[in-house]
Coordinates of C-alpha atoms in Angstrom, one line a residue:
M1 CA 2.0 -14.0 -30.8
S2 CA -0.5 -11.4 -29.5
V3 CA 0.7 -8.3 -27.5
V4 CA -1.3 -9.4 -24.5
V5 CA 0.5 -12.7 -24.3
T6 CA 4.0 -11.2 -24.8
S7 CA 3.4 -8.5 -22.2
F8 CA 2.2 -11.1 -19.7
C9 CA 5.2 -13.4 -20.5
G10 CA 7.6 -10.5 -20.1
L11 CA 6.3 -9.8 -16.6
C12 CA 6.6 -13.5 -15.8
V13 CA 10.2 -13.6 -16.9
L14 CA 11.1 -10.5 -14.7
L15 CA 9.3 -12.0 -11.7
V16 CA 11.2 -15.3 -12.0
L17 CA 14.5 -13.5 -12.6
G18 CA 13.8 -11.4 -9.5
K19 CA 13.3 -14.5 -7.4
V20 CA 16.4 -16.1 -8.8
L21 CA 18.5 -13.1 -8.0
R22 CA 17.0 -12.9 -4.5
T23 CA 17.9 -16.6 -4.0
L24 CA 21.5 -16.2 -5.2
V25 CA 22.7 -12.8 -4.1
P26 CA 23.3 -12.4 -0.4
L27 CA 23.1 -8.6 -0.5
L28 CA 19.5 -8.8 -1.8
Q29 CA 18.7 -11.3 1.0
R30 CA 20.1 -8.9 3.6
L31 CA 18.0 -6.1 2.1
Y32 CA 14.9 -8.2 2.2
L33 CA 13.9 -6.9 -1.2
P34 CA 10.8 -8.7 -2.7
A35 CA 11.4 -10.5 -5.9
S36 CA 8.7 -8.2 -7.5
V37 CA 10.8 -5.1 -6.8
I38 CA 14.1 -6.8 -8.0
G39 CA 12.4 -8.0 -11.2
G40 CA 10.8 -4.6 -11.8
L41 CA 14.2 -2.8 -11.3
L42 CA 15.8 -5.3 -13.7
G43 CA 13.1 -4.5 -16.3
L44 CA 13.5 -0.8 -15.8
L45 CA 17.2 -1.1 -16.3
C46 CA 16.8 -3.2 -19.5
L47 CA 14.2 -0.9 -21.0
N48 CA 16.4 2.2 -20.5
Q49 CA 19.6 0.8 -21.9
P50 CA 20.4 1.8 -25.6
F51 CA 22.0 -1.5 -26.4
C52 CA 19.0 -3.5 -25.0
R53 CA 16.5 -3.5 -27.9
I54 CA 13.4 -5.2 -26.6
P55 CA 10.4 -5.3 -29.0
Q56 CA 7.6 -3.0 -27.8
E57 CA 5.0 -5.8 -27.8
W58 CA 6.8 -7.3 -24.8
Y59 CA 6.0 -4.3 -22.6
A60 CA 3.2 -2.6 -24.4
Y61 CA 0.6 -3.2 -21.7
W62 CA 2.8 -2.8 -18.6
T63 CA 1.6 0.8 -17.9
D64 CA -2.1 -0.3 -18.0
I65 CA -1.8 -3.5 -15.9
P66 CA -1.3 -1.9 -12.4
G67 CA -4.5 0.1 -12.7
F68 CA -6.4 -3.1 -13.3
L69 CA -4.7 -5.4 -10.8
I70 CA -5.1 -3.0 -7.9
N71 CA -8.9 -3.6 -8.1
I72 CA -8.2 -7.3 -7.5
V73 CA -5.9 -6.5 -4.5
F74 CA -8.5 -4.3 -2.8
A75 CA -11.4 -6.5 -3.6
A76 CA -9.6 -9.4 -1.9
L77 CA -9.1 -7.7 1.4
F78 CA -12.3 -8.7 3.1
I79 CA -13.6 -11.7 1.1
G80 CA -13.6 -14.8 3.2
A81 CA -12.3 -13.0 6.3
K82 CA -14.0 -13.2 9.6
L83 CA -15.4 -9.8 10.3
P84 CA -15.0 -9.1 14.1
R85 CA -17.3 -6.8 16.0
L86 CA -16.4 -3.2 15.6
G87 CA -16.2 -2.8 19.4
D88 CA -13.7 -5.6 19.7
V89 CA -11.6 -4.1 16.9
W90 CA -11.6 -0.7 18.5
K91 CA -10.7 -1.9 21.9
L92 CA -7.4 -3.4 20.7
A93 CA -6.6 -1.2 17.7
A94 CA -7.6 2.3 18.9
P95 CA -4.0 3.5 19.7
Q96 CA -2.7 1.8 16.6
F97 CA -5.3 3.4 14.5
C98 CA -4.7 6.8 16.0
Y99 CA -1.0 6.5 15.3
G100 CA -1.5 5.3 11.7
Q101 CA -3.9 8.3 11.1
L102 CA -1.4 10.8 12.6
V103 CA 1.4 9.5 10.3
A104 CA -0.8 9.4 7.2
W105 CA -2.3 12.8 7.6
G106 CA 1.2 14.1 8.5
Q107 CA 2.4 12.9 5.1
Y108 CA -0.2 15.2 3.5
V109 CA 0.8 18.1 5.7
I110 CA 4.5 17.6 4.9
G111 CA 3.9 17.1 1.2
L112 CA 1.4 19.8 0.6
G113 CA 3.3 22.2 2.8
L114 CA 6.6 21.6 1.1
A115 CA 4.9 22.0 -2.3
A116 CA 3.3 25.3 -1.3
V117 CA 6.4 27.0 0.2
L118 CA 9.2 25.5 -1.8
L119 CA 8.5 23.0 -4.6
I120 CA 5.9 25.0 -6.6
P121 CA 7.5 28.5 -6.4
V122 CA 11.1 27.3 -6.9
F123 CA 10.8 24.2 -9.2
H124 CA 7.4 25.0 -10.8
V125 CA 5.9 21.6 -10.2
D126 CA 2.2 20.8 -10.6
R127 CA 0.0 21.8 -7.7
A128 CA -0.8 18.2 -7.0
F129 CA 2.9 17.3 -6.6
G130 CA 2.6 17.3 -2.8
T131 CA 0.0 14.5 -2.8
L132 CA 2.6 12.1 -4.2
L133 CA 4.1 11.6 -0.8
E134 CA 1.0 9.9 0.7
I135 CA 0.0 8.3 -2.6
G136 CA 3.4 6.7 -3.1
F137 CA 4.5 6.0 0.6
E138 CA 1.2 5.2 2.4
G139 CA -0.5 4.0 -0.8
G140 CA 2.2 2.3 -2.8
H141 CA 2.4 1.1 -6.4
G142 CA -1.1 -0.2 -6.4
T143 CA -2.6 3.1 -5.3
V144 CA -0.6 5.0 -7.9
G145 CA -1.8 2.6 -10.6
G146 CA -5.4 2.9 -9.4
L147 CA -5.2 6.7 -9.7
S148 CA -3.8 6.6 -13.2
A149 CA -7.1 7.5 -14.7
T150 CA -7.4 10.4 -12.3
F151 CA -4.0 11.6 -13.3
D152 CA -5.0 11.5 -16.9
H153 CA -8.4 13.1 -16.3
F154 CA -6.7 16.2 -14.8
G155 CA -4.1 16.4 -17.5
W156 CA -1.1 15.3 -15.4
P157 CA -0.1 11.8 -16.6
V158 CA 3.5 12.4 -15.5
G159 CA 2.1 12.0 -11.9
R160 CA 1.8 8.3 -12.5
D161 CA 5.6 7.9 -13.2
L162 CA 6.5 10.2 -10.3
G163 CA 4.2 8.3 -8.0
Y164 CA 5.7 4.9 -9.0
T165 CA 9.2 6.4 -8.3
T166 CA 8.1 7.6 -4.9
A167 CA 6.5 4.2 -4.1
T168 CA 9.7 2.3 -5.2
A169 CA 11.9 4.6 -3.1
G170 CA 9.5 4.3 -0.2
M171 CA 9.5 0.5 -0.3
V172 CA 13.3 0.2 -0.5
L173 CA 13.9 2.9 2.2
G174 CA 11.2 1.3 4.4
I175 CA 13.2 -1.9 4.5
V176 CA 16.7 -0.4 4.7
I177 CA 15.9 2.3 7.3
G178 CA 13.5 0.0 9.1
M179 CA 16.4 -2.5 9.7
A180 CA 18.6 0.4 10.8
L181 CA 16.0 1.4 13.3
I182 CA 15.7 -2.2 14.6
N183 CA 19.5 -2.3 15.1
L184 CA 19.2 1.0 17.1
A185 CA 16.4 -0.5 19.1
V186 CA 18.5 -3.5 20.0
Q187 CA 21.4 -1.3 21.1
R188 CA 19.1 0.8 23.3
G189 CA 17.3 -2.2 24.8
W190 CA 13.9 -1.3 23.4
V191 CA 13.4 -4.8 22.0
K192 CA 14.7 -8.2 23.2
N193 CA 13.1 -10.7 20.8
V194 CA 14.9 -9.7 17.6
R195 CA 15.9 -12.5 15.3
Q196 CA 19.1 -11.4 13.5
F197 CA 19.9 -12.3 9.9
S198 CA 22.8 -14.5 11.1
E199 CA 20.2 -16.6 13.0
Q200 CA 18.1 -17.4 10.0
S201 CA 18.3 -20.6 8.1
I202 CA 19.4 -20.7 4.5
H203 CA 15.8 -21.4 3.5
E204 CA 14.6 -18.3 5.3
R205 CA 17.3 -16.1 3.7
R206 CA 16.4 -17.4 0.2
G207 CA 12.7 -17.2 0.9
I208 CA 12.1 -20.8 0.0
Y209 CA 10.2 -23.2 2.3
P210 CA 11.9 -26.6 2.8
K211 CA 9.8 -29.4 1.1
K212 CA 8.6 -30.9 4.4
A213 CA 7.5 -27.5 5.8
Q214 CA 5.6 -26.1 2.9
P215 CA 2.3 -24.6 4.2
P216 CA -1.0 -25.0 2.3
A217 CA -2.0 -22.0 0.1
G218 CA -5.6 -22.4 1.3
R219 CA -8.5 -24.8 1.6
Q220 CA -10.6 -26.2 -1.2
T221 CA -14.2 -25.4 -0.4
V222 CA -16.1 -27.2 -3.2
F223 CA -15.8 -30.5 -5.1
S224 CA -13.9 -30.1 -8.3
D225 CA -16.5 -32.0 -10.3
S226 CA -18.9 -29.1 -9.8
V227 CA -16.5 -26.2 -10.1
D228 CA -12.8 -25.8 -9.5
S229 CA -12.2 -24.2 -6.1
L230 CA -9.7 -21.7 -7.4
A231 CA -12.1 -20.7 -10.3
L232 CA -14.9 -20.1 -7.7
H233 CA -12.6 -17.8 -5.7
I234 CA -11.5 -15.9 -8.8
A235 CA -15.2 -15.4 -9.6
A236 CA -15.9 -14.2 -6.1
I237 CA -13.2 -11.5 -6.5
G238 CA -14.8 -10.6 -9.9
M239 CA -18.2 -10.2 -8.2
A240 CA -16.6 -7.8 -5.7
V241 CA -15.1 -5.8 -8.5
L242 CA -18.5 -5.8 -10.3
I243 CA -20.2 -4.4 -7.2
G244 CA -17.5 -1.7 -6.9
Y245 CA -17.9 -0.9 -10.6
G246 CA -21.7 -0.6 -10.1
I247 CA -21.1 1.9 -7.3
K248 CA -18.8 3.9 -9.6
I249 CA -21.5 4.0 -12.2
L250 CA -23.9 5.3 -9.6
L251 CA -21.4 8.0 -8.5
V252 CA -21.0 9.2 -12.1
A253 CA -24.8 9.3 -12.6
L254 CA -25.2 11.1 -9.2
N255 CA -22.7 13.7 -10.4
T256 CA -25.0 14.8 -13.2
V257 CA -27.8 15.8 -10.9
M258 CA -25.6 17.5 -8.3
P259 CA -25.4 21.3 -8.0
A260 CA -22.8 23.0 -10.2
S261 CA -20.6 23.7 -7.1
V262 CA -20.3 20.0 -6.5
Q263 CA -19.8 19.1 -10.2
N264 CA -17.0 21.6 -10.4
L265 CA -15.1 19.7 -7.7
Q266 CA -14.9 16.8 -10.2
V267 CA -14.7 14.4 -7.3
L268 CA -17.5 12.0 -8.1
Q269 CA -16.7 11.5 -11.8
S270 CA -12.9 11.1 -11.2
F271 CA -13.2 8.9 -8.2
P272 CA -11.1 5.7 -8.8
L273 CA -12.5 2.2 -8.9
F274 CA -10.2 0.4 -6.5
P275 CA -11.5 1.7 -3.1
L276 CA -15.0 0.9 -4.3
C277 CA -13.8 -2.7 -5.0
L278 CA -12.8 -2.8 -1.3
I279 CA -16.4 -1.8 -0.4
G280 CA -17.6 -4.4 -2.9
G281 CA -15.7 -7.1 -1.2
L282 CA -17.0 -6.1 2.2
I283 CA -20.6 -6.1 0.8
L284 CA -20.1 -9.5 -0.8
Q285 CA -18.7 -11.0 2.4
K286 CA -21.6 -9.6 4.5
L287 CA -24.0 -11.0 2.0
L288 CA -22.4 -14.5 2.1
I289 CA -22.5 -14.4 5.9
S290 CA -26.2 -13.4 5.9
I291 CA -27.3 -16.2 3.6
R292 CA -24.9 -18.7 5.4
L293 CA -22.7 -19.4 2.4
D294 CA -19.5 -17.8 3.7
A295 CA -18.0 -21.4 4.1
L296 CA -17.8 -21.5 0.2
V297 CA -15.0 -18.9 0.3
D298 CA -11.6 -19.5 1.9
H299 CA -9.7 -16.4 2.9
G300 CA -6.4 -18.2 2.4
Q301 CA -7.1 -18.8 -1.3
I302 CA -8.4 -15.2 -1.7
Q303 CA -5.2 -13.8 -0.1
R304 CA -3.0 -15.9 -2.5
L305 CA -4.9 -14.4 -5.5
G306 CA -4.6 -10.9 -4.1
G307 CA -0.9 -11.5 -3.3
A308 CA -0.3 -12.7 -6.9
A309 CA -2.0 -9.7 -8.3
L310 CA 0.1 -7.4 -6.1
D311 CA 3.4 -9.1 -7.2
F312 CA 2.6 -8.7 -10.9
L313 CA 1.4 -5.1 -10.2
V314 CA 4.7 -4.1 -8.6
V315 CA 6.8 -5.7 -11.4
A316 CA 4.8 -3.8 -14.1
A317 CA 4.8 -0.5 -12.1
V318 CA 8.5 -0.4 -11.4
A319 CA 9.6 -1.6 -14.9
S320 CA 7.3 0.9 -16.7
I321 CA 8.6 4.1 -14.9
R322 CA 9.5 6.8 -17.4
L323 CA 13.0 7.8 -16.3
D324 CA 13.0 10.9 -18.5
F325 CA 10.1 12.2 -16.4
V326 CA 11.9 11.3 -13.2
A327 CA 15.1 13.0 -14.4
A328 CA 13.2 16.2 -15.1
Y329 CA 11.8 16.3 -11.5
W330 CA 14.7 14.6 -9.6
M331 CA 15.4 17.5 -7.2
P332 CA 11.8 18.2 -6.0
L333 CA 11.2 14.5 -5.9
L334 CA 14.3 13.9 -3.8
I335 CA 13.3 16.7 -1.4
L336 CA 9.8 15.2 -1.0
I337 CA 11.1 11.7 -0.4
V338 CA 13.7 12.8 2.2
A339 CA 11.1 14.9 4.0
G340 CA 8.6 12.1 4.1
T341 CA 11.2 9.6 5.3
L342 CA 12.3 11.9 8.1
W343 CA 8.6 12.4 9.2
N344 CA 8.1 8.6 9.4
V345 CA 11.3 8.2 11.4
F346 CA 10.2 11.0 13.7
G347 CA 6.9 9.1 14.2
V348 CA 8.8 6.0 15.4
L349 CA 11.3 7.7 17.7
F350 CA 9.2 10.6 19.1
I351 CA 5.4 10.0 18.7
A352 CA 5.2 6.2 19.3
P353 CA 6.9 6.1 22.7
R354 CA 4.4 8.7 24.0
L355 CA 1.4 7.1 22.4
F356 CA 1.8 3.4 23.0
R357 CA 1.8 2.0 26.5
D358 CA 3.4 -1.4 25.7
A359 CA 5.4 -2.8 22.9
W360 CA 5.8 0.7 21.5
F361 CA 8.7 -0.1 19.2
E362 CA 7.2 -3.3 17.8
R363 CA 3.9 -1.5 17.1
A364 CA 5.7 1.6 15.6
I365 CA 8.1 -0.4 13.3
A366 CA 5.1 -2.2 11.7
E367 CA 3.5 1.1 11.0
F368 CA 6.8 2.5 9.6
G369 CA 7.0 -0.3 7.1
Q370 CA 3.4 0.0 6.1
S371 CA 3.5 3.8 5.8
M372 CA 6.6 3.7 3.5
G373 CA 5.8 0.7 1.4
V374 CA 3.1 -2.0 1.7
T375 CA 1.5 -4.0 4.5
A376 CA 3.9 -6.8 3.8
T377 CA 6.9 -4.6 4.6
G378 CA 5.4 -3.7 7.9
L379 CA 4.8 -7.4 8.7
L380 CA 8.4 -8.2 7.7
L381 CA 9.8 -5.6 10.1
L382 CA 7.4 -6.7 12.8
R383 CA 8.4 -10.4 12.4
T384 CA 12.0 -9.4 12.8
V385 CA 11.5 -7.8 16.2
D386 CA 8.7 -10.1 17.4
P387 CA 9.2 -13.4 15.6
E388 CA 7.0 -15.4 18.0
N389 CA 4.2 -12.8 18.4
K390 CA 4.9 -12.4 22.1
T391 CA 3.5 -8.8 22.0
V392 CA 0.1 -7.4 21.0
A393 CA 1.7 -5.7 18.0
A394 CA 0.6 -8.2 15.3
S395 CA -3.0 -8.3 16.5
A396 CA -3.2 -4.5 16.9
F397 CA -1.7 -3.9 13.5
G398 CA -4.0 -6.3 11.8
Y399 CA -7.1 -4.9 13.3
K400 CA -6.0 -1.4 12.7
Q401 CA -5.7 -2.1 9.0
L402 CA -9.4 -3.0 8.9
L403 CA -10.2 0.6 10.0
H404 CA -7.3 2.4 8.3
E405 CA -7.3 1.1 4.8
P406 CA -10.8 2.2 3.8
I407 CA -9.7 5.8 4.6
M408 CA -6.0 6.3 3.9
G409 CA -3.3 4.5 1.8
G410 CA -5.6 4.2 -1.2
G411 CA -8.9 4.6 0.7
I412 CA -11.6 7.2 0.4
W413 CA -9.5 10.2 1.4
T414 CA -6.5 9.3 -0.8
S415 CA -9.0 9.1 -3.7
L416 CA -10.6 12.5 -2.8
A417 CA -7.4 14.5 -2.0
L418 CA -5.9 14.5 -5.5
P419 CA -8.9 16.0 -7.3
L420 CA -9.5 18.4 -4.4
V421 CA -6.0 19.7 -4.6
I422 CA -6.2 20.2 -8.3
T423 CA -9.7 21.9 -8.2
Q424 CA -9.5 23.7 -4.8
G425 CA -5.8 24.3 -4.3
N426 CA -3.1 23.3 -1.9
L427 CA -4.1 25.6 1.0
T428 CA -7.6 24.3 1.3
V429 CA -6.6 20.6 1.5
W430 CA -3.6 21.4 3.6
L431 CA -5.8 23.1 6.2
I432 CA -8.1 20.0 6.2
C433 CA -5.1 17.8 6.8
V434 CA -3.8 20.0 9.6
G435 CA -7.2 19.9 11.2
M436 CA -7.3 16.1 11.0
M437 CA -3.9 15.9 12.7
I438 CA -5.1 18.2 15.5
F439 CA -8.2 16.0 15.8
W440 CA -6.2 12.8 16.2
L441 CA -3.8 14.5 18.7
C442 CA -6.8 15.6 20.8
F443 CA -8.4 12.2 20.5
W444 CA -5.2 10.6 21.8
Y445 CA -4.9 13.0 24.7
L446 CA -8.6 13.2 25.7
V447 CA -9.7 9.6 24.9
I448 CA -7.0 7.0 24.5
R449 CA -4.7 8.5 27.2
R450 CA -7.5 8.7 29.8
Q451 CA -8.6 5.2 29.1
G452 CA -5.2 3.9 30.1
H453 CA -4.1 2.8 26.6
V454 CA -0.8 4.7 27.1
S455 CA 1.5 5.4 29.9
R456 CA 1.7 8.7 31.6

C-alpha cells in the first residue's frame, strides 16, 4: 500500500475516532471541542508514546498536508458567494472591522514587544518568535501550515511546530475561556438570550442531526450526465488555486527585476500561496458573475469542500506537532500564549463596551473566538449567546470577515510580517504595528464614534 494512501487513511481513522469520542464523552461535549482537534490530539498522543509503534508510512505526509489544504480553504472563501456592495458591507461592519483590526494588530504589538524585551534576551528565541501569536491565534493551524515554506526558507522550520502548538492552545482556550466569559455575561446581565448546555438536546450535544432534520449540504447545479456537480465544484476550487499560483509566479518573476533593496527584503519570493488563492477565488467569482455563469457554482457545496479540507488540515497539523521542539521552548511559548489570551480578554471586557453601541458582548465574543482559533469558534460562541440571531452580531461579523481576512489572520499582512521581522528586525515591524493600532483608534474616535455607531 502506498505511503499516500496510508497517510490519508491514518487521518481518516483519527477524524472518525475524534467524532466518536466527541459523541460519547460528556466532558468533550461541554468543552465544544471539534472532532478534528480531538482526533489530532489523539494522534499526537499515540505518536509520542514509546509503546505505540506506528509504521512511519501511516504519518509520513502529515507535516506536508496542511500546507496544501490551506490553499483549498482560502480559495473556497468567495467562490459561489454573493458579493455585496462595498458600501453596504462598510455601513454594517465598520465597527466590527475596526475592533477586529485593533485586536489583530495588538497581537503583533504584544508578541513582538514581549519577544524584544523578554523572550529573545532571556530565552534566546528566534527573532521571529513574536509573530507566532498572531499566526497561531488569529491565523490558526491553516495559516501556520501555509507559512511552512516561509519558515523553511528562512531556516526556522521549528516555527511550524511552535505555530501549531500556539494554534492548538488558542483554539482550546478560545472555547474554554469564551464559555467562562459567557457565564460572566449572564451573571452581569450583559446578555439575555443565552442557551445553556443543559437546554440543548442530546443530538446538539453530540453534534449529530436527527434524521428528519438533516439539512442539505448544497445544491446540485448541473445534470450529472454532463459532469458530476461535486466534481465541477472541486474543479472550480482548483481553478482558483491555479490563479493564485499564477500570481505567485508573477511575484517571483517581479522580484528578479526589483531593486536590490527590495530583493533583500525577500518578501516577494517568500510570499506564501494561500492568500493568493483567496484572491484567485475572488477573481474567479467576479469572472463568473461578469459572464453570467455564477449559477453554476453553489456556495453551499464550496463551503462543504472548504470545511472538509479544514478538518483534515487540523487533524494533520495537531497530530504532527514535534513535542521535542515544544519542550525546548515551553516557557517562552507559555508566556506568549498567556499574554495573548489576556490581551484578547481585555479586548472583550474593556475595548468592546466602548466601541460597540449595541450588542457589544455578542459582537465581541464572536471576535474573541475567531481571534483565538478559527471563524467556526467565533460562530459557536456567538450562537451560544444569540441562538436566534436577534442582534446584528452575526451579520456584522460575517461582513467584517470579508474585509478582515484578506489582511490579517492569514491575509496579506500576516504573510508579509514574518519575512519582514526576519530581514528588518523586531523594532521596525513593531513600530508599524503600533502605528496601525493608533490609526484604528483614531479612526474609531474620529469616524465611527461621530457617525453614531457607538454610544457616548
